[in-house]
Amino acid sequence: MNRQVRKIAELDRTIHEPGRLMLMTLLFAVEGSDFLYLQHETGMNKGTLSSHLSRLESAGYIEVSKTYRGKVPQTLLRLTAAGRKAFEQYRRHLREAL
Amino acid sequence: MNRQVRKIAELDRTIHEPGRLMLMTLLFAVEGSDFLYLQHETGMNKGTLSSHLSRLESAGYIEVSKTYRGKVPQTLLRLTAAGRKAFEQYRRHLREAL
DNA sequence: CCAACAGGTTGGCATTGCAAACTAGTAGGT
DNA sequence: ACCTACTAGTTTGCAATGCCAACCTGTTGG
């Protein structure tokens, strides 16, 4: 197996999936965000967004905190250190592969 | 929806899938290949490889020709012009997004 | 009381990937 | 000639995942 191609085979699928790649890209840039902002920026429906966030959380890539903005519930998301590192590595691998 | 993120949402899923991304990358580089070479370079099993090649063929990205090497059957693959173009565009979009 | 909002859960359908079975033709041994 | 094994793929069964649409929960405002 060719070196370049091996990099592709080893890409982190949790991040590679476009839905989550959007989320990681956004969260990497902004350093903290809420559910509605992510929904608006990605164009995903709530169900899909919710399940991608759950997956990122169980991968340890994001931290989810449920709070209130006044009386309205608000879900806050931010990358963990592991998530930041995984995203940087993903980008590095992809760049090397292409 | 943010411009960078929109690029990700619009990535060509036919190419983005790692199995097929490996194939496109290989075929883009070598300009003509056979089934066994691709299997060896990608590490995929025959079934998976066969189905990805079918999908790439029906997307019009590769051309499949079945011939013989002496008496042994051989399946030859190569990118079409459309496939080459799609791959270049995919890479461009990805680069812009990251 | 009722519509609307934030967010989550569920059901249905398509796709991926593996493994195992299958096809078709070829080569080797007896 | 006959049986077996191998090569090159294709097809099928199965589990996991992705995405959408629809429904559910809890709360707020009119």
PDB file of C-alpha atoms (C1' of nucleotides) in Angstrom:
ATOM      1  CA  MET A   1       0.000   0.000   0.000  1.00  0.00           C
ATOM      2  CA  ASN A   2       1.290   3.293  -1.232  1.00  0.00           C
ATOM      3  CA  ARG A   3       2.192   5.958   1.361  1.00  0.00           C
ATOM      4  CA  GLN A   4      -0.106   8.659   0.060  1.00  0.00           C
ATOM      5  CA  VAL A   5      -3.024   6.267  -0.110  1.00  0.00           C
ATOM      6  CA  ARG A   6      -2.368   4.908   3.348  1.00  0.00           C
ATOM      7  CA  LYS A   7      -2.853   8.422   4.715  1.00  0.00           C
ATOM      8  CA  ILE A   8      -6.314   8.452   3.210  1.00  0.00           C
ATOM      9  CA  ALA A   9      -7.186   5.054   4.634  1.00  0.00           C
ATOM     10  CA  GLU A  10      -6.174   6.296   8.059  1.00  0.00           C
ATOM     11  CA  LEU A  11      -8.171   9.516   8.038  1.00  0.00           C
ATOM     12  CA  ASP A  12     -10.256   9.938  11.179  1.00  0.00           C
ATOM     13  CA  ARG A  13     -13.764   9.012   9.997  1.00  0.00           C
ATOM     14  CA  THR A  14     -15.342  10.805  12.908  1.00  0.00           C
ATOM     15  CA  ILE A  15     -14.001  14.045  11.472  1.00  0.00           C
ATOM     16  CA  HIS A  16     -14.012  13.155   7.795  1.00  0.00           C
ATOM     17  CA  GLU A  17     -17.779  12.920   7.545  1.00  0.00           C
ATOM     18  CA  PRO A  18     -18.883  16.235   5.992  1.00  0.00           C
ATOM     19  CA  GLY A  19     -21.488  17.041   8.624  1.00  0.00           C
ATOM     20  CA  ARG A  20     -18.948  16.730  11.390  1.00  0.00           C
ATOM     21  CA  LEU A  21     -16.181  18.283   9.342  1.00  0.00           C
ATOM     22  CA  MET A  22     -18.325  21.403   9.117  1.00  0.00           C
ATOM     23  CA  LEU A  23     -18.868  21.381  12.850  1.00  0.00           C
ATOM     24  CA  MET A  24     -15.212  20.868  13.656  1.00  0.00           C
ATOM     25  CA  THR A  25     -14.215  23.608  11.237  1.00  0.00           C
ATOM     26  CA  LEU A  26     -16.664  26.035  12.812  1.00  0.00           C
ATOM     27  CA  LEU A  27     -15.787  25.160  16.371  1.00  0.00           C
ATOM     28  CA  PHE A  28     -12.082  25.279  15.624  1.00  0.00           C
ATOM     29  CA  ALA A  29     -12.489  28.834  14.402  1.00  0.00           C
ATOM     30  CA  VAL A  30     -14.842  30.290  16.958  1.00  0.00           C
ATOM     31  CA  GLU A  31     -13.789  28.710  20.211  1.00  0.00           C
ATOM     32  CA  GLY A  32     -17.315  28.378  21.600  1.00  0.00           C
ATOM     33  CA  SER A  33     -20.777  28.350  20.080  1.00  0.00           C
ATOM     34  CA  ASP A  34     -24.381  27.403  20.637  1.00  0.00           C
ATOM     35  CA  PHE A  35     -26.693  24.911  18.964  1.00  0.00           C
ATOM     36  CA  LEU A  36     -28.652  27.435  16.943  1.00  0.00           C
ATOM     37  CA  TYR A  37     -25.577  29.121  15.586  1.00  0.00           C
ATOM     38  CA  LEU A  38     -24.247  25.788  14.376  1.00  0.00           C
ATOM     39  CA  GLN A  39     -27.576  24.868  12.877  1.00  0.00           C
ATOM     40  CA  HIS A  40     -27.720  28.152  11.005  1.00  0.00           C
ATOM     41  CA  GLU A  41     -24.138  28.022   9.768  1.00  0.00           C
ATOM     42  CA  THR A  42     -24.250  24.407   8.619  1.00  0.00           C
ATOM     43  CA  GLY A  43     -27.797  24.301   7.291  1.00  0.00           C
ATOM     44  CA  MET A  44     -28.414  20.956   9.000  1.00  0.00           C
ATOM     45  CA  ASN A  45     -31.740  20.014  10.523  1.00  0.00           C
ATOM     46  CA  LYS A  46     -31.947  19.679  14.296  1.00  0.00           C
ATOM     47  CA  GLY A  47     -32.007  15.905  14.370  1.00  0.00           C
ATOM     48  CA  THR A  48     -28.907  15.486  12.263  1.00  0.00           C
ATOM     49  CA  LEU A  49     -27.072  18.214  14.139  1.00  0.00           C
ATOM     50  CA  SER A  50     -27.994  16.704  17.477  1.00  0.00           C
ATOM     51  CA  SER A  51     -26.720  13.266  16.520  1.00  0.00           C
ATOM     52  CA  HIS A  52     -23.450  14.574  15.087  1.00  0.00           C
ATOM     53  CA  LEU A  53     -22.848  16.553  18.253  1.00  0.00           C
ATOM     54  CA  SER A  54     -23.474  13.433  20.319  1.00  0.00           C
ATOM     55  CA  ARG A  55     -20.926  11.533  18.282  1.00  0.00           C
ATOM     56  CA  LEU A  56     -18.348  14.268  18.611  1.00  0.00           C
ATOM     57  CA  GLU A  57     -18.984  14.359  22.299  1.00  0.00           C
ATOM     58  CA  SER A  58     -18.553  10.626  22.765  1.00  0.00           C
ATOM     59  CA  ALA A  59     -15.359  10.816  20.732  1.00  0.00           C
ATOM     60  CA  GLY A  60     -14.178  13.358  23.289  1.00  0.00           C
ATOM     61  CA  TYR A  61     -13.775  16.049  20.639  1.00  0.00           C
ATOM     62  CA  ILE A  62     -16.277  18.523  22.011  1.00  0.00           C
ATOM     63  CA  GLU A  63     -17.760  19.467  25.335  1.00  0.00           C
ATOM     64  CA  VAL A  64     -21.494  20.017  25.580  1.00  0.00           C
ATOM     65  CA  SER A  65     -22.992  22.155  28.304  1.00  0.00           C
ATOM     66  CA  LYS A  66     -26.701  22.770  28.686  1.00  0.00           C
ATOM     67  CA  THR A  67     -27.547  26.070  30.244  1.00  0.00           C
ATOM     68  CA  TYR A  68     -30.142  28.806  29.986  1.00  0.00           C
ATOM     69  CA  ARG A  69     -30.030  32.128  28.226  1.00  0.00           C
ATOM     70  CA  GLY A  70     -32.483  33.831  30.539  1.00  0.00           C
ATOM     71  CA  LYS A  71     -35.326  31.304  30.629  1.00  0.00           C
ATOM     72  CA  VAL A  72     -34.595  29.766  27.249  1.00  0.00           C
ATOM     73  CA  PRO A  73     -32.544  26.567  27.173  1.00  0.00           C
ATOM     74  CA  GLN A  74     -29.282  26.832  25.347  1.00  0.00           C
ATOM     75  CA  THR A  75     -26.761  24.158  24.430  1.00  0.00           C
ATOM     76  CA  LEU A  76     -23.173  25.367  24.332  1.00  0.00           C
ATOM     77  CA  LEU A  77     -20.455  23.587  22.443  1.00  0.00           C
ATOM     78  CA  ARG A  78     -16.715  23.934  22.374  1.00  0.00           C
ATOM     79  CA  LEU A  79     -13.781  21.885  21.184  1.00  0.00           C
ATOM     80  CA  THR A  80     -11.749  20.031  23.785  1.00  0.00           C
ATOM     81  CA  ALA A  81      -7.978  19.973  23.584  1.00  0.00           C
ATOM     82  CA  ALA A  82      -8.242  16.475  22.114  1.00  0.00           C
ATOM     83  CA  GLY A  83     -10.682  17.716  19.499  1.00  0.00           C
ATOM     84  CA  ARG A  84      -8.410  20.555  18.519  1.00  0.00           C
ATOM     85  CA  LYS A  85      -5.488  18.203  18.202  1.00  0.00           C
ATOM     86  CA  ALA A  86      -7.465  15.621  16.228  1.00  0.00           C
ATOM     87  CA  PHE A  87      -8.659  18.271  13.820  1.00  0.00           C
ATOM     88  CA  GLU A  88      -5.162  19.589  13.254  1.00  0.00           C
ATOM     89  CA  GLN A  89      -3.903  16.108  12.620  1.00  0.00           C
ATOM     90  CA  TYR A  90      -6.764  15.386  10.248  1.00  0.00           C
ATOM     91  CA  ARG A  91      -5.921  18.468   8.228  1.00  0.00           C
ATOM     92  CA  ARG A  92      -2.256  17.596   8.173  1.00  0.00           C
ATOM     93  CA  HIS A  93      -2.943  14.088   6.911  1.00  0.00           C
ATOM     94  CA  LEU A  94      -5.342  15.260   4.299  1.00  0.00           C
ATOM     95  CA  ARG A  95      -2.944  17.854   3.041  1.00  0.00           C
ATOM     96  CA  GLU A  96      -0.210  15.253   2.749  1.00  0.00           C
ATOM     97  CA  ALA A  97      -2.516  12.907   0.896  1.00  0.00           C
ATOM     98  CA  LEU A  98      -3.602  15.471  -1.691  1.00  0.00           C
TER      99      LEU A  98
ATOM    100  CA  MET B   1     -24.291  29.726   6.075  1.00  0.00           C
ATOM    101  CA  ASN B   2     -20.655  30.635   6.192  1.00  0.00           C
ATOM    102  CA  ARG B   3     -18.666  30.479   2.911  1.00  0.00           C
ATOM    103  CA  GLN B   4     -15.994  28.109   4.115  1.00  0.00           C
ATOM    104  CA  VAL B   5     -18.542  25.749   5.578  1.00  0.00           C
ATOM    105  CA  ARG B   6     -20.657  25.837   2.465  1.00  0.00           C
ATOM    106  CA  LYS B   7     -17.689  24.461   0.514  1.00  0.00           C
ATOM    107  CA  ILE B   8     -17.648  21.473   2.813  1.00  0.00           C
ATOM    108  CA  ALA B   9     -21.369  20.897   2.447  1.00  0.00           C
ATOM    109  CA  GLU B  10     -20.940  20.908  -1.309  1.00  0.00           C
ATOM    110  CA  LEU B  11     -18.077  18.422  -1.465  1.00  0.00           C
ATOM    111  CA  ASP B  12     -18.700  15.649  -3.969  1.00  0.00           C
ATOM    112  CA  ARG B  13     -19.672  12.692  -1.780  1.00  0.00           C
ATOM    113  CA  THR B  14     -18.883  10.237  -4.523  1.00  0.00           C
ATOM    114  CA  ILE B  15     -15.252  11.307  -4.238  1.00  0.00           C
ATOM    115  CA  HIS B  16     -15.157  12.238  -0.576  1.00  0.00           C
ATOM    116  CA  GLU B  17     -15.756   8.696   0.648  1.00  0.00           C
ATOM    117  CA  PRO B  18     -12.299   7.427   1.682  1.00  0.00           C
ATOM    118  CA  GLY B  19     -12.488   4.207  -0.326  1.00  0.00           C
ATOM    119  CA  ARG B  20     -13.209   6.107  -3.497  1.00  0.00           C
ATOM    120  CA  LEU B  21     -10.884   8.958  -2.606  1.00  0.00           C
ATOM    121  CA  MET B  22      -8.060   6.443  -2.544  1.00  0.00           C
ATOM    122  CA  LEU B  23      -9.087   5.109  -5.930  1.00  0.00           C
ATOM    123  CA  MET B  24      -9.397   8.542  -7.486  1.00  0.00           C
ATOM    124  CA  THR B  25      -6.038   9.574  -6.067  1.00  0.00           C
ATOM    125  CA  LEU B  26      -4.359   6.491  -7.472  1.00  0.00           C
ATOM    126  CA  LEU B  27      -6.015   6.695 -10.856  1.00  0.00           C
ATOM    127  CA  PHE B  28      -5.324  10.404 -11.086  1.00  0.00           C
ATOM    128  CA  ALA B  29      -1.630   9.700 -10.648  1.00  0.00           C
ATOM    129  CA  VAL B  30      -1.129   6.635 -12.792  1.00  0.00           C
ATOM    130  CA  GLU B  31      -3.362   7.241 -15.780  1.00  0.00           C
ATOM    131  CA  GLY B  32      -4.396   3.565 -16.135  1.00  0.00           C
ATOM    132  CA  SER B  33      -4.406   0.583 -13.815  1.00  0.00           C
ATOM    133  CA  ASP B  34      -5.847  -2.868 -13.253  1.00  0.00           C
ATOM    134  CA  PHE B  35      -8.077  -4.313 -10.552  1.00  0.00           C
ATOM    135  CA  LEU B  36      -5.357  -6.184  -8.708  1.00  0.00           C
ATOM    136  CA  TYR B  37      -3.046  -3.224  -8.562  1.00  0.00           C
ATOM    137  CA  LEU B  38      -5.803  -1.122  -7.023  1.00  0.00           C
ATOM    138  CA  GLN B  39      -6.653  -3.856  -4.578  1.00  0.00           C
ATOM    139  CA  HIS B  40      -3.057  -4.130  -3.492  1.00  0.00           C
ATOM    140  CA  GLU B  41      -2.467  -0.385  -3.176  1.00  0.00           C
ATOM    141  CA  THR B  42      -5.668   0.346  -1.298  1.00  0.00           C
ATOM    142  CA  GLY B  43      -5.808  -2.764   0.870  1.00  0.00           C
ATOM    143  CA  MET B  44      -9.532  -3.185   0.145  1.00  0.00           C
ATOM    144  CA  ASN B  45     -11.121  -6.583  -0.261  1.00  0.00           C
ATOM    145  CA  LYS B  46     -12.426  -7.550  -3.693  1.00  0.00           C
ATOM    146  CA  GLY B  47     -16.081  -7.016  -2.938  1.00  0.00           C
ATOM    147  CA  THR B  48     -15.647  -3.524  -1.607  1.00  0.00           C
ATOM    148  CA  LEU B  49     -13.322  -2.589  -4.438  1.00  0.00           C
ATOM    149  CA  SER B  50     -15.727  -3.950  -7.013  1.00  0.00           C
ATOM    150  CA  SER B  51     -18.638  -1.956  -5.648  1.00  0.00           C
ATOM    151  CA  HIS B  52     -16.680   1.299  -5.413  1.00  0.00           C
ATOM    152  CA  LEU B  53     -15.518   0.879  -8.983  1.00  0.00           C
ATOM    153  CA  SER B  54     -19.115   0.331 -10.080  1.00  0.00           C
ATOM    154  CA  ARG B  55     -20.142   3.539  -8.371  1.00  0.00           C
ATOM    155  CA  LEU B  56     -17.328   5.507  -9.912  1.00  0.00           C
ATOM    156  CA  GLU B  57     -18.246   4.075 -13.276  1.00  0.00           C
ATOM    157  CA  SER B  58     -21.893   4.998 -12.985  1.00  0.00           C
ATOM    158  CA  ALA B  59     -20.883   8.495 -11.905  1.00  0.00           C
ATOM    159  CA  GLY B  60     -18.968   8.675 -15.188  1.00  0.00           C
ATOM    160  CA  TYR B  61     -15.657   9.189 -13.386  1.00  0.00           C
ATOM    161  CA  ILE B  62     -13.881   6.066 -14.593  1.00  0.00           C
ATOM    162  CA  GLU B  63     -13.971   3.785 -17.586  1.00  0.00           C
ATOM    163  CA  VAL B  64     -13.871   0.044 -17.035  1.00  0.00           C
ATOM    164  CA  SER B  65     -12.642  -2.326 -19.733  1.00  0.00           C
ATOM    165  CA  LYS B  66     -12.464  -6.068 -19.361  1.00  0.00           C
ATOM    166  CA  THR B  67      -9.736  -7.719 -21.358  1.00  0.00           C
ATOM    167  CA  TYR B  68      -7.297 -10.590 -21.057  1.00  0.00           C
ATOM    168  CA  ARG B  69      -3.673 -10.670 -20.094  1.00  0.00           C
ATOM    169  CA  GLY B  70      -2.813 -13.791 -22.072  1.00  0.00           C
ATOM    170  CA  LYS B  71      -5.536 -16.197 -20.912  1.00  0.00           C
ATOM    171  CA  VAL B  72      -6.172 -14.492 -17.593  1.00  0.00           C
ATOM    172  CA  PRO B  73      -9.022 -12.002 -17.383  1.00  0.00           C
ATOM    173  CA  GLN B  74      -8.029  -8.495 -16.446  1.00  0.00           C
ATOM    174  CA  THR B  75     -10.120  -5.451 -15.637  1.00  0.00           C
ATOM    175  CA  LEU B  76      -8.576  -2.155 -16.637  1.00  0.00           C
ATOM    176  CA  LEU B  77      -9.557   1.167 -15.101  1.00  0.00           C
ATOM    177  CA  ARG B  78      -8.833   4.719 -16.008  1.00  0.00           C
ATOM    178  CA  LEU B  79     -10.182   8.138 -15.168  1.00  0.00           C
ATOM    179  CA  THR B  80     -12.401   9.816 -17.713  1.00  0.00           C
ATOM    180  CA  ALA B  81     -12.020  13.508 -18.467  1.00  0.00           C
ATOM    181  CA  ALA B  82     -15.030  14.137 -16.245  1.00  0.00           C
ATOM    182  CA  GLY B  83     -13.425  12.149 -13.445  1.00  0.00           C
ATOM    183  CA  ARG B  84     -10.209  14.086 -13.712  1.00  0.00           C
ATOM    184  CA  LYS B  85     -12.081  17.343 -13.626  1.00  0.00           C
ATOM    185  CA  ALA B  86     -14.265  16.303 -10.704  1.00  0.00           C
ATOM    186  CA  PHE B  87     -11.236  15.244  -8.707  1.00  0.00           C
ATOM    187  CA  GLU B  88      -9.439  18.523  -9.355  1.00  0.00           C
ATOM    188  CA  GLN B  89     -12.495  20.447  -8.298  1.00  0.00           C
ATOM    189  CA  TYR B  90     -12.891  18.325  -5.184  1.00  0.00           C
ATOM    190  CA  ARG B  91      -9.301  19.055  -4.175  1.00  0.00           C
ATOM    191  CA  ARG B  92      -9.724  22.744  -4.859  1.00  0.00           C
ATOM    192  CA  HIS B  93     -12.853  22.955  -2.725  1.00  0.00           C
ATOM    193  CA  LEU B  94     -11.307  21.026   0.101  1.00  0.00           C
ATOM    194  CA  ARG B  95      -8.228  23.179   0.080  1.00  0.00           C
ATOM    195  CA  GLU B  96     -10.351  26.301   0.217  1.00  0.00           C
ATOM    196  CA  ALA B  97     -12.388  24.910   3.079  1.00  0.00           C
ATOM    197  CA  LEU B  98      -9.382  24.011   5.225  1.00  0.00           C
TER     198      LEU B  98
ATOM    199  C1'  DC C   1     -55.479  27.434  26.370  1.00  0.00           C
ATOM    200  C1'  DC C   2     -52.553  27.289  22.532  1.00  0.00           C
ATOM    201  C1'  DA C   3     -48.989  28.287  19.231  1.00  0.00           C
ATOM    202  C1'  DA C   4     -44.017  28.629  18.986  1.00  0.00           C
ATOM    203  C1'  DC C   5     -39.262  27.634  20.296  1.00  0.00           C
ATOM    204  C1'  DA C   6     -35.039  24.799  21.895  1.00  0.00           C
ATOM    205  C1'  DG C   7     -33.473  20.551  21.524  1.00  0.00           C
ATOM    206  C1'  DG C   8     -33.839  15.408  21.361  1.00  0.00           C
ATOM    207  C1'  DT C   9     -35.548  10.851  19.839  1.00  0.00           C
ATOM    208  C1'  DT C  10     -37.410   7.606  16.510  1.00  0.00           C
ATOM    209  C1'  DG C  11     -38.415   5.354  12.075  1.00  0.00           C
ATOM    210  C1'  DG C  12     -37.363   4.676   7.367  1.00  0.00           C
ATOM    211  C1'  DC C  13     -34.268   4.458   3.572  1.00  0.00           C
ATOM    212  C1'  DA C  14     -29.642   4.574   1.309  1.00  0.00           C
ATOM    213  C1'  DT C  15     -24.659   3.742   1.701  1.00  0.00           C
ATOM    214  C1'  DT C  16     -20.257   1.592   3.425  1.00  0.00           C
ATOM    215  C1'  DG C  17     -17.417  -2.453   4.425  1.00  0.00           C
ATOM    216  C1'  DC C  18     -16.573  -7.088   5.497  1.00  0.00           C
ATOM    217  C1'  DA C  19     -16.942 -11.938   4.723  1.00  0.00           C
ATOM    218  C1'  DA C  20     -18.561 -15.683   2.396  1.00  0.00           C
ATOM    219  C1'  DA C  21     -20.670 -17.758  -1.516  1.00  0.00           C
ATOM    220  C1'  DC C  22     -20.805 -17.851  -6.413  1.00  0.00           C
ATOM    221  C1'  DT C  23     -19.333 -17.593 -11.589  1.00  0.00           C
ATOM    222  C1'  DA C  24     -16.368 -18.552 -15.353  1.00  0.00           C
ATOM    223  C1'  DG C  25     -12.339 -19.784 -17.307  1.00  0.00           C
ATOM    224  C1'  DT C  26      -7.577 -21.970 -16.752  1.00  0.00           C
ATOM    225  C1'  DA C  27      -3.955 -25.127 -15.122  1.00  0.00           C
ATOM    226  C1'  DG C  28      -2.216 -29.332 -12.990  1.00  0.00           C
ATOM    227  C1'  DG C  29      -2.368 -34.117 -11.522  1.00  0.00           C
ATOM    228  C1'  DT C  30      -3.704 -38.907 -12.292  1.00  0.00           C
TER     229       DT C  30
ATOM    230  C1'  DA D   1     -11.243 -37.475 -19.474  1.00  0.00           C
ATOM    231  C1'  DC D   2     -12.035 -36.153 -14.679  1.00  0.00           C
ATOM    232  C1'  DC D   3     -11.320 -33.919 -10.492  1.00  0.00           C
ATOM    233  C1'  DT D   4      -9.281 -30.290  -7.914  1.00  0.00           C
ATOM    234  C1'  DA D   5      -7.387 -25.824  -7.164  1.00  0.00           C
ATOM    235  C1'  DC D   6      -6.634 -21.198  -8.528  1.00  0.00           C
ATOM    236  C1'  DT D   7      -7.480 -16.531 -10.568  1.00  0.00           C
ATOM    237  C1'  DA D   8     -10.384 -12.482 -11.250  1.00  0.00           C
ATOM    238  C1'  DG D   9     -14.199 -10.567 -10.126  1.00  0.00           C
ATOM    239  C1'  DT D  10     -19.339 -10.151  -8.778  1.00  0.00           C
ATOM    240  C1'  DT D  11     -23.167 -10.866  -5.698  1.00  0.00           C
ATOM    241  C1'  DT D  12     -25.339 -11.325  -1.274  1.00  0.00           C
ATOM    242  C1'  DG D  13     -26.154 -11.111   3.729  1.00  0.00           C
ATOM    243  C1'  DC D  14     -25.228  -8.399   7.638  1.00  0.00           C
ATOM    244  C1'  DA D  15     -24.038  -4.615  11.016  1.00  0.00           C
ATOM    245  C1'  DA D  16     -23.052   0.306  11.473  1.00  0.00           C
ATOM    246  C1'  DT D  17     -23.741   4.950   9.913  1.00  0.00           C
ATOM    247  C1'  DG D  18     -25.936   9.146   7.745  1.00  0.00           C
ATOM    248  C1'  DC D  19     -29.829  11.969   6.761  1.00  0.00           C
ATOM    249  C1'  DC D  20     -34.447  13.464   6.638  1.00  0.00           C
ATOM    250  C1'  DA D  21     -39.010  13.892   8.363  1.00  0.00           C
ATOM    251  C1'  DA D  22     -41.960  13.462  11.958  1.00  0.00           C
ATOM    252  C1'  DC D  23     -43.015  13.225  16.569  1.00  0.00           C
ATOM    253  C1'  DC D  24     -42.058  14.253  21.719  1.00  0.00           C
ATOM    254  C1'  DT D  25     -40.719  17.235  25.851  1.00  0.00           C
ATOM    255  C1'  DG D  26     -40.500  21.248  28.474  1.00  0.00           C
ATOM    256  C1'  DT D  27     -41.010  26.170  28.617  1.00  0.00           C
ATOM    257  C1'  DT D  28     -42.533  30.790  27.236  1.00  0.00           C
ATOM    258  C1'  DG D  29     -45.528  34.366  25.461  1.00  0.00           C
ATOM    259  C1'  DG D  30     -50.084  35.903  23.761  1.00  0.00           C
TER     260       DG D  30
END
